[in-house]
PDB file of C-alpha atoms in Angstrom:
ATOM      1  CA  MET A  26      88.176 -14.299 -64.291  1.00 50.00           C
ATOM      2  CA  PRO A  27      86.667 -17.832 -64.330  1.00 52.00           C
ATOM      3  CA  LYS A  28      87.956 -20.577 -61.974  1.00 61.00           C
ATOM      4  CA  VAL A  29      89.874 -23.052 -63.697  1.00 55.00           C
ATOM      5  CA  GLY A  30      88.028 -26.191 -64.343  1.00 67.00           C
ATOM      6  CA  MET A  31      84.537 -24.538 -63.761  1.00 80.00           C
ATOM      7  CA  GLU A  32      83.911 -23.934 -67.609  1.00 83.00           C
ATOM      8  CA  PRO A  33      82.331 -27.324 -68.213  1.00 89.00           C
ATOM      9  CA  VAL A  34      80.108 -26.940 -65.374  1.00 91.00           C
ATOM     10  CA  ARG A  35      79.139 -23.701 -66.095  1.00 91.00           C
ATOM     11  CA  ARG A  36      78.338 -23.895 -69.769  1.00 92.00           C
ATOM     12  CA  LYS A  37      76.168 -26.990 -68.656  1.00 93.00           C
ATOM     13  CA  ALA A  38      74.379 -24.972 -66.054  1.00 95.00           C
ATOM     14  CA  LEU A  39      73.958 -22.305 -68.870  1.00 95.00           C
ATOM     15  CA  VAL A  40      72.676 -24.843 -71.223  1.00 95.00           C
ATOM     16  CA  ASP A  41      70.120 -26.217 -68.722  1.00 94.00           C
ATOM     17  CA  ALA A  42      69.249 -22.799 -67.944  1.00 95.00           C
ATOM     18  CA  ALA A  43      68.546 -21.654 -71.323  1.00 94.00           C
ATOM     19  CA  LEU A  44      66.393 -24.902 -72.189  1.00 93.00           C
ATOM     20  CA  LYS A  45      64.257 -23.591 -69.188  1.00 93.00           C
ATOM     21  CA  THR A  46      63.941 -20.207 -69.716  1.00 95.00           C
ATOM     22  CA  ILE A  47      63.106 -20.774 -73.521  1.00 93.00           C
ATOM     23  CA  GLY A  48      60.584 -23.684 -72.402  1.00 89.00           C
ATOM     24  CA  HIS A  49      58.742 -21.111 -69.424  1.00 89.00           C
ATOM     25  CA  HIS A  50      58.496 -18.356 -72.068  1.00 88.00           C
ATOM     26  CA  GLY A  51      57.636 -20.542 -75.017  1.00 85.00           C
ATOM     27  CA  SER A  52      59.984 -18.434 -77.205  1.00 87.00           C
ATOM     28  CA  LEU A  53      63.312 -17.302 -78.279  1.00 89.00           C
ATOM     29  CA  THR A  54      62.645 -13.770 -77.065  1.00 90.00           C
ATOM     30  CA  VAL A  55      64.669 -14.449 -73.808  1.00 92.00           C
ATOM     31  CA  THR A  56      67.900 -12.437 -73.156  1.00 93.00           C
ATOM     32  CA  MET A  57      71.073 -13.526 -72.070  1.00 94.00           C
ATOM     33  CA  SER A  58      70.753 -11.672 -68.898  1.00 94.00           C
ATOM     34  CA  GLU A  59      67.798 -14.147 -68.231  1.00 95.00           C
ATOM     35  CA  ILE A  60      69.221 -17.183 -68.845  1.00 95.00           C
ATOM     36  CA  ALA A  61      72.273 -16.421 -67.110  1.00 95.00           C
ATOM     37  CA  ARG A  62      70.279 -15.270 -64.045  1.00 94.00           C
ATOM     38  CA  GLU A  63      68.539 -18.720 -64.189  1.00 95.00           C
ATOM     39  CA  ALA A  64      71.873 -20.326 -63.973  1.00 94.00           C
ATOM     40  CA  GLY A  65      72.969 -18.336 -60.992  1.00 93.00           C
ATOM     41  CA  VAL A  66      75.780 -16.612 -62.942  1.00 92.00           C
ATOM     42  CA  SER A  67      76.494 -13.204 -64.489  1.00 92.00           C
ATOM     43  CA  ALA A  68      75.732 -12.354 -68.067  1.00 92.00           C
ATOM     44  CA  ALA A  69      79.044 -11.267 -68.629  1.00 93.00           C
ATOM     45  CA  LEU A  70      80.354 -14.664 -67.932  1.00 92.00           C
ATOM     46  CA  ALA A  71      77.526 -16.516 -70.299  1.00 93.00           C
ATOM     47  CA  HIS A  72      78.706 -14.083 -73.049  1.00 92.00           C
ATOM     48  CA  HIS A  73      82.601 -15.124 -72.076  1.00 92.00           C
ATOM     49  CA  TYR A  74      81.731 -18.693 -72.253  1.00 93.00           C
ATOM     50  CA  PHE A  75      79.402 -18.786 -75.614  1.00 93.00           C
ATOM     51  CA  GLY A  76      80.086 -15.377 -77.373  1.00 91.00           C
ATOM     52  CA  SER A  77      76.364 -14.657 -78.029  1.00 91.00           C
ATOM     53  CA  LYS A  78      72.967 -15.661 -77.365  1.00 92.00           C
ATOM     54  CA  ASP A  79      72.472 -17.587 -80.834  1.00 92.00           C
ATOM     55  CA  ARG A  80      75.662 -19.509 -80.231  1.00 93.00           C
ATOM     56  CA  LEU A  81      74.260 -20.660 -76.530  1.00 93.00           C
ATOM     57  CA  LEU A  82      70.680 -21.562 -78.303  1.00 93.00           C
ATOM     58  CA  ILE A  83      72.703 -23.680 -80.722  1.00 94.00           C
ATOM     59  CA  GLU A  84      74.722 -25.762 -78.044  1.00 95.00           C
ATOM     60  CA  THR A  85      71.216 -25.996 -76.415  1.00 94.00           C
ATOM     61  CA  ILE A  86      70.118 -27.739 -79.321  1.00 94.00           C
ATOM     62  CA  ARG A  87      73.026 -30.058 -79.728  1.00 94.00           C
ATOM     63  CA  SER A  88      72.707 -30.882 -76.161  1.00 93.00           C
ATOM     64  CA  LEU A  89      69.132 -32.282 -76.602  1.00 92.00           C
ATOM     65  CA  LEU A  90      70.248 -34.005 -79.745  1.00 93.00           C
ATOM     66  CA  ARG A  91      73.215 -35.740 -77.656  1.00 93.00           C
ATOM     67  CA  GLN A  92      71.203 -36.804 -74.862  1.00 91.00           C
ATOM     68  CA  LEU A  93      68.661 -38.339 -77.406  1.00 90.00           C
ATOM     69  CA  ARG A  94      71.894 -40.308 -79.122  1.00 91.00           C
ATOM     70  CA  ALA A  95      73.184 -41.733 -75.964  1.00 92.00           C
ATOM     71  CA  ASP A  96      69.718 -42.796 -74.688  1.00 91.00           C
ATOM     72  CA  ALA A  97      68.756 -44.414 -78.131  1.00 91.00           C
ATOM     73  CA  GLY A  98      71.906 -45.722 -78.412  1.00 91.00           C
ATOM     74  CA  ALA A  99      71.738 -47.590 -74.873  1.00 92.00           C
ATOM     75  CA  ALA A 100      68.148 -48.714 -75.721  1.00 93.00           C
ATOM     76  CA  LEU A 101      68.593 -49.871 -79.145  1.00 93.00           C
ATOM     77  CA  SER A 102      71.817 -52.018 -78.074  1.00 93.00           C
ATOM     78  CA  ALA A 103      69.212 -53.816 -75.730  1.00 95.00           C
ATOM     79  CA  ALA A 104      66.743 -54.601 -78.403  1.00 95.00           C
ATOM     80  CA  ALA A 105      66.767 -58.281 -79.506  1.00 95.00           C
ATOM     81  CA  THR A 106      64.366 -58.033 -82.303  1.00 96.00           C
ATOM     82  CA  PRO A 107      63.574 -55.383 -85.020  1.00 96.00           C
ATOM     83  CA  ARG A 108      60.243 -55.015 -83.399  1.00 96.00           C
ATOM     84  CA  GLU A 109      61.855 -54.413 -80.110  1.00 97.00           C
ATOM     85  CA  ARG A 110      64.069 -51.594 -81.602  1.00 97.00           C
ATOM     86  CA  ILE A 111      60.833 -49.750 -83.338  1.00 97.00           C
ATOM     87  CA  SER A 112      59.699 -49.799 -79.575  1.00 97.00           C
ATOM     88  CA  ALA A 113      62.529 -48.464 -78.323  1.00 96.00           C
ATOM     89  CA  VAL A 114      62.767 -45.809 -80.786  1.00 96.00           C
ATOM     90  CA  ILE A 115      59.001 -44.877 -79.946  1.00 97.00           C
ATOM     91  CA  ARG A 116      59.679 -45.159 -75.982  1.00 95.00           C
ATOM     92  CA  ILE A 117      62.810 -42.987 -76.299  1.00 94.00           C
ATOM     93  CA  SER A 118      61.145 -40.189 -78.255  1.00 93.00           C
ATOM     94  CA  PHE A 119      58.705 -39.753 -75.370  1.00 93.00           C
ATOM     95  CA  GLN A 120      60.866 -40.106 -72.243  1.00 90.00           C
ATOM     96  CA  ALA A 121      60.127 -37.948 -69.382  1.00 80.00           C
ATOM     97  CA  ASP A 122      63.104 -35.348 -69.898  1.00 84.00           C
ATOM     98  CA  GLN A 123      62.231 -34.999 -73.514  1.00 85.00           C
ATOM     99  CA  PHE A 124      58.301 -34.829 -73.282  1.00 87.00           C
ATOM    100  CA  ASP A 125      58.452 -32.570 -70.187  1.00 86.00           C
ATOM    101  CA  SER A 126      56.112 -29.650 -71.161  1.00 84.00           C
ATOM    102  CA  GLN A 127      59.167 -26.887 -70.777  1.00 86.00           C
ATOM    103  CA  VAL A 128      61.086 -28.951 -72.882  1.00 89.00           C
ATOM    104  CA  VAL A 129      58.249 -29.187 -75.605  1.00 89.00           C
ATOM    105  CA  ALA A 130      57.994 -26.027 -75.577  1.00 89.00           C
ATOM    106  CA  ALA A 131      61.614 -25.124 -76.012  1.00 90.00           C
ATOM    107  CA  TRP A 132      61.528 -27.823 -79.020  1.00 92.00           C
ATOM    108  CA  LEU A 133      58.675 -25.869 -80.517  1.00 91.00           C
ATOM    109  CA  ALA A 134      60.277 -22.348 -80.296  1.00 91.00           C
ATOM    110  CA  PHE A 135      63.635 -24.013 -82.192  1.00 93.00           C
ATOM    111  CA  TYR A 136      61.495 -25.321 -84.944  1.00 92.00           C
ATOM    112  CA  SER A 137      60.004 -21.738 -85.597  1.00 90.00           C
ATOM    113  CA  GLU A 138      63.689 -20.441 -85.607  1.00 91.00           C
ATOM    114  CA  ALA A 139      64.635 -23.122 -87.981  1.00 92.00           C
ATOM    115  CA  GLN A 140      62.462 -20.837 -90.448  1.00 92.00           C
ATOM    116  CA  ARG A 141      65.185 -18.040 -89.955  1.00 92.00           C
ATOM    117  CA  SER A 142      68.302 -19.749 -88.914  1.00 92.00           C
ATOM    118  CA  GLU A 143      70.484 -22.234 -91.325  1.00 95.00           C
ATOM    119  CA  GLU A 144      72.139 -23.532 -88.749  1.00 94.00           C
ATOM    120  CA  VAL A 145      69.264 -24.498 -86.400  1.00 94.00           C
ATOM    121  CA  ARG A 146      67.385 -26.072 -89.476  1.00 95.00           C
ATOM    122  CA  ARG A 147      70.243 -28.353 -90.393  1.00 96.00           C
ATOM    123  CA  LEU A 148      70.291 -29.521 -86.753  1.00 95.00           C
ATOM    124  CA  LEU A 149      66.636 -30.261 -86.684  1.00 95.00           C
ATOM    125  CA  ALA A 150      67.108 -31.637 -90.014  1.00 96.00           C
ATOM    126  CA  LEU A 151      69.668 -34.006 -88.645  1.00 95.00           C
ATOM    127  CA  TYR A 152      67.240 -34.906 -85.812  1.00 94.00           C
ATOM    128  CA  ALA A 153      64.507 -36.097 -88.132  1.00 95.00           C
ATOM    129  CA  ARG A 154      67.025 -38.133 -90.667  1.00 95.00           C
ATOM    130  CA  ARG A 155      68.304 -39.925 -87.221  1.00 94.00           C
ATOM    131  CA  LEU A 156      64.851 -40.688 -86.319  1.00 96.00           C
ATOM    132  CA  HIS A 157      63.998 -42.161 -89.642  1.00 96.00           C
ATOM    133  CA  SER A 158      67.206 -44.189 -89.652  1.00 95.00           C
ATOM    134  CA  ASN A 159      66.416 -46.038 -86.931  1.00 95.00           C
ATOM    135  CA  LEU A 160      62.822 -46.672 -87.335  1.00 96.00           C
ATOM    136  CA  MET A 161      64.073 -47.954 -90.482  1.00 96.00           C
ATOM    137  CA  SER A 162      66.431 -50.426 -88.828  1.00 94.00           C
ATOM    138  CA  GLY A 163      63.704 -52.364 -87.180  1.00 96.00           C
ATOM    139  CA  LEU A 164      60.913 -52.049 -89.797  1.00 97.00           C
ATOM    140  CA  ARG A 165      63.377 -52.818 -92.952  1.00 96.00           C
ATOM    141  CA  PRO A 166      63.526 -56.501 -92.012  1.00 95.00           C
ATOM    142  CA  LEU A 167      59.714 -56.818 -91.348  1.00 95.00           C
ATOM    143  CA  CYS A 168      58.409 -55.427 -94.273  1.00 93.00           C
ATOM    144  CA  GLY A 169      60.990 -54.421 -96.939  1.00 90.00           C
ATOM    145  CA  PRO A 170      62.573 -50.920 -97.673  1.00 94.00           C
ATOM    146  CA  ALA A 171      59.378 -49.616 -99.639  1.00 94.00           C
ATOM    147  CA  GLU A 172      56.985 -50.141 -96.993  1.00 95.00           C
ATOM    148  CA  ALA A 173      59.512 -49.423 -94.079  1.00 96.00           C
ATOM    149  CA  SER A 174      60.219 -45.851 -95.220  1.00 97.00           C
ATOM    150  CA  ARG A 175      56.264 -45.234 -95.450  1.00 96.00           C
ATOM    151  CA  ILE A 176      55.520 -46.560 -92.145  1.00 97.00           C
ATOM    152  CA  ALA A 177      58.649 -44.740 -90.790  1.00 98.00           C
ATOM    153  CA  ASP A 178      57.434 -41.249 -92.147  1.00 98.00           C
ATOM    154  CA  GLY A 179      54.166 -41.903 -90.794  1.00 97.00           C
ATOM    155  CA  ALA A 180      55.472 -42.643 -87.419  1.00 98.00           C
ATOM    156  CA  ALA A 181      57.541 -39.886 -87.237  1.00 97.00           C
ATOM    157  CA  ALA A 182      54.887 -37.625 -88.252  1.00 96.00           C
ATOM    158  CA  MET A 183      52.537 -39.094 -85.493  1.00 96.00           C
ATOM    159  CA  ILE A 184      55.550 -38.595 -83.065  1.00 95.00           C
ATOM    160  CA  ASP A 185      55.983 -34.663 -84.011  1.00 93.00           C
ATOM    161  CA  GLY A 186      52.282 -34.338 -83.978  1.00 92.00           C
ATOM    162  CA  LEU A 187      52.074 -35.510 -80.464  1.00 92.00           C
ATOM    163  CA  TYR A 188      54.755 -32.901 -79.080  1.00 90.00           C
ATOM    164  CA  ILE A 189      52.525 -30.479 -80.581  1.00 88.00           C
ATOM    165  CA  ARG A 190      49.682 -31.680 -79.127  1.00 86.00           C
ATOM    166  CA  GLN A 191      51.727 -31.704 -75.721  1.00 86.00           C
ATOM    167  CA  SER A 192      52.384 -28.037 -75.887  1.00 81.00           C
ATOM    168  CA  LEU A 193      48.578 -27.289 -75.560  1.00 77.00           C
ATOM    169  CA  LYS A 194      48.298 -27.791 -72.149  1.00 69.00           C
ATOM    170  CA  ALA A 195      44.739 -27.961 -72.037  1.00 61.00           C
ATOM    171  CA  ALA A 196      44.754 -31.341 -74.021  1.00 66.00           C
ATOM    172  CA  PRO A 197      47.829 -33.005 -72.984  1.00 72.00           C
ATOM    173  CA  LEU A 198      48.619 -36.862 -73.246  1.00 83.00           C
ATOM    174  CA  SER A 199      50.524 -38.720 -70.927  1.00 88.00           C
ATOM    175  CA  ILE A 200      53.754 -40.549 -72.226  1.00 91.00           C
ATOM    176  CA  ASP A 201      52.182 -43.726 -72.181  1.00 93.00           C
ATOM    177  CA  ALA A 202      49.251 -42.600 -74.104  1.00 93.00           C
ATOM    178  CA  SER A 203      51.324 -41.081 -76.667  1.00 93.00           C
ATOM    179  CA  VAL A 204      53.455 -44.348 -77.074  1.00 96.00           C
ATOM    180  CA  ALA A 205      50.613 -46.443 -77.284  1.00 97.00           C
ATOM    181  CA  LEU A 206      49.168 -44.380 -80.103  1.00 96.00           C
ATOM    182  CA  VAL A 207      52.301 -44.766 -82.186  1.00 97.00           C
ATOM    183  CA  GLU A 208      52.449 -48.412 -81.194  1.00 97.00           C
ATOM    184  CA  ASP A 209      49.066 -48.877 -82.496  1.00 97.00           C
ATOM    185  CA  TYR A 210      49.779 -47.364 -85.646  1.00 97.00           C
ATOM    186  CA  VAL A 211      52.868 -49.335 -86.235  1.00 97.00           C
ATOM    187  CA  THR A 212      51.328 -52.557 -85.178  1.00 96.00           C
ATOM    188  CA  GLY A 213      48.307 -51.744 -87.663  1.00 96.00           C
ATOM    189  CA  GLN A 214      50.395 -51.197 -90.518  1.00 96.00           C
ATOM    190  CA  LEU A 215      52.859 -54.144 -90.028  1.00 95.00           C
ATOM    191  CA  ALA A 216      49.749 -56.563 -89.685  1.00 92.00           C
ATOM    192  CA  SER A 217      49.047 -56.052 -93.389  1.00 83.00           C
ATOM    193  CA  HIS A 218      52.334 -57.305 -94.227  1.00 73.00           C
ATOM    194  CA  PRO A 219      54.184 -60.489 -94.018  1.00 65.00           C
ATOM    195  CA  THR A 220      57.336 -60.688 -91.970  1.00 62.00           C
ATOM    196  CA  LEU A 221      60.294 -61.162 -94.111  1.00 56.00           C
ATOM    197  CA  GLU A 222      62.820 -63.914 -93.548  1.00 42.00           C
ATOM    198  CA  GLY A 223      65.797 -63.410 -91.395  1.00 42.00           C
ATOM    199  CA  GLU A 224      64.034 -60.947 -89.031  1.00 42.00           C
ATOM    200  CA  GLY A 225      66.580 -60.929 -86.394  1.00 40.00           C
ATOM    201  CA  ARG A 226      69.578 -60.348 -89.086  1.00 39.00           C
ATOM    202  CA  THR A 227      69.666 -56.708 -89.605  1.00 39.00           C
ATOM    203  CA  LYS A 228      70.591 -54.270 -86.505  1.00 41.00           C
ATOM    204  CA  GLY A 229      70.937 -51.244 -88.859  1.00 42.00           C
ATOM    205  CA  PRO A 230      72.500 -48.129 -87.597  1.00 43.00           C
ATOM    206  CA  GLY A 231      72.273 -46.230 -84.127  1.00 45.00           C
ATOM    207  CA  TRP A 232      70.576 -42.818 -83.480  1.00 41.00           C
ATOM    208  CA  GLY A 233      73.947 -41.198 -83.842  1.00 44.00           C
ATOM    209  CA  GLU A 234      74.457 -42.241 -87.618  1.00 38.00           C
ATOM    210  CA  ALA A 235      72.977 -39.726 -89.748  1.00 34.00           C
TER     211      ALA A 235
END
């Protein structure tokens, strides 16, 4: 029988272990026993808390999204201008705990699973909408909605592509180099559009608003 008050601690340990184990294997073929062993608990206890490996995997994705939401919310709140908001979103996308090689491998495994799982696909689509929305909150005041949407799509595609490249361990890029590439793209795109009036007026939605 699990100790009273230990459930949140054990659940987090299992989520962290799932992320680490999936990242190490590079796929979702890991077993509940392997995850439980990494977390230092029994497989029976893992099943008690989550019911199945699929439910644990879903909670692992949600945990990543919650962390992104919290980190982005803090960074966006500190941004004073639309351009600073764009930079905050880009930097958050490549922060160390998200761009770690094992976490990147886990993200790619989740994208593969999205081809089969409607729930995984829905969560990853939510991530994509939040990323686009946050980029738009900085871009829209600078170049208008149509161009902002196009630039946001390009920046998001670059971020996703750099995650894929990071998974190729023979040719990884550093966090700073990845940030610089996306920043250069945005700067180049904005250079061809005049700044709109009222640049500092629009704050837009945070990462947590889909």
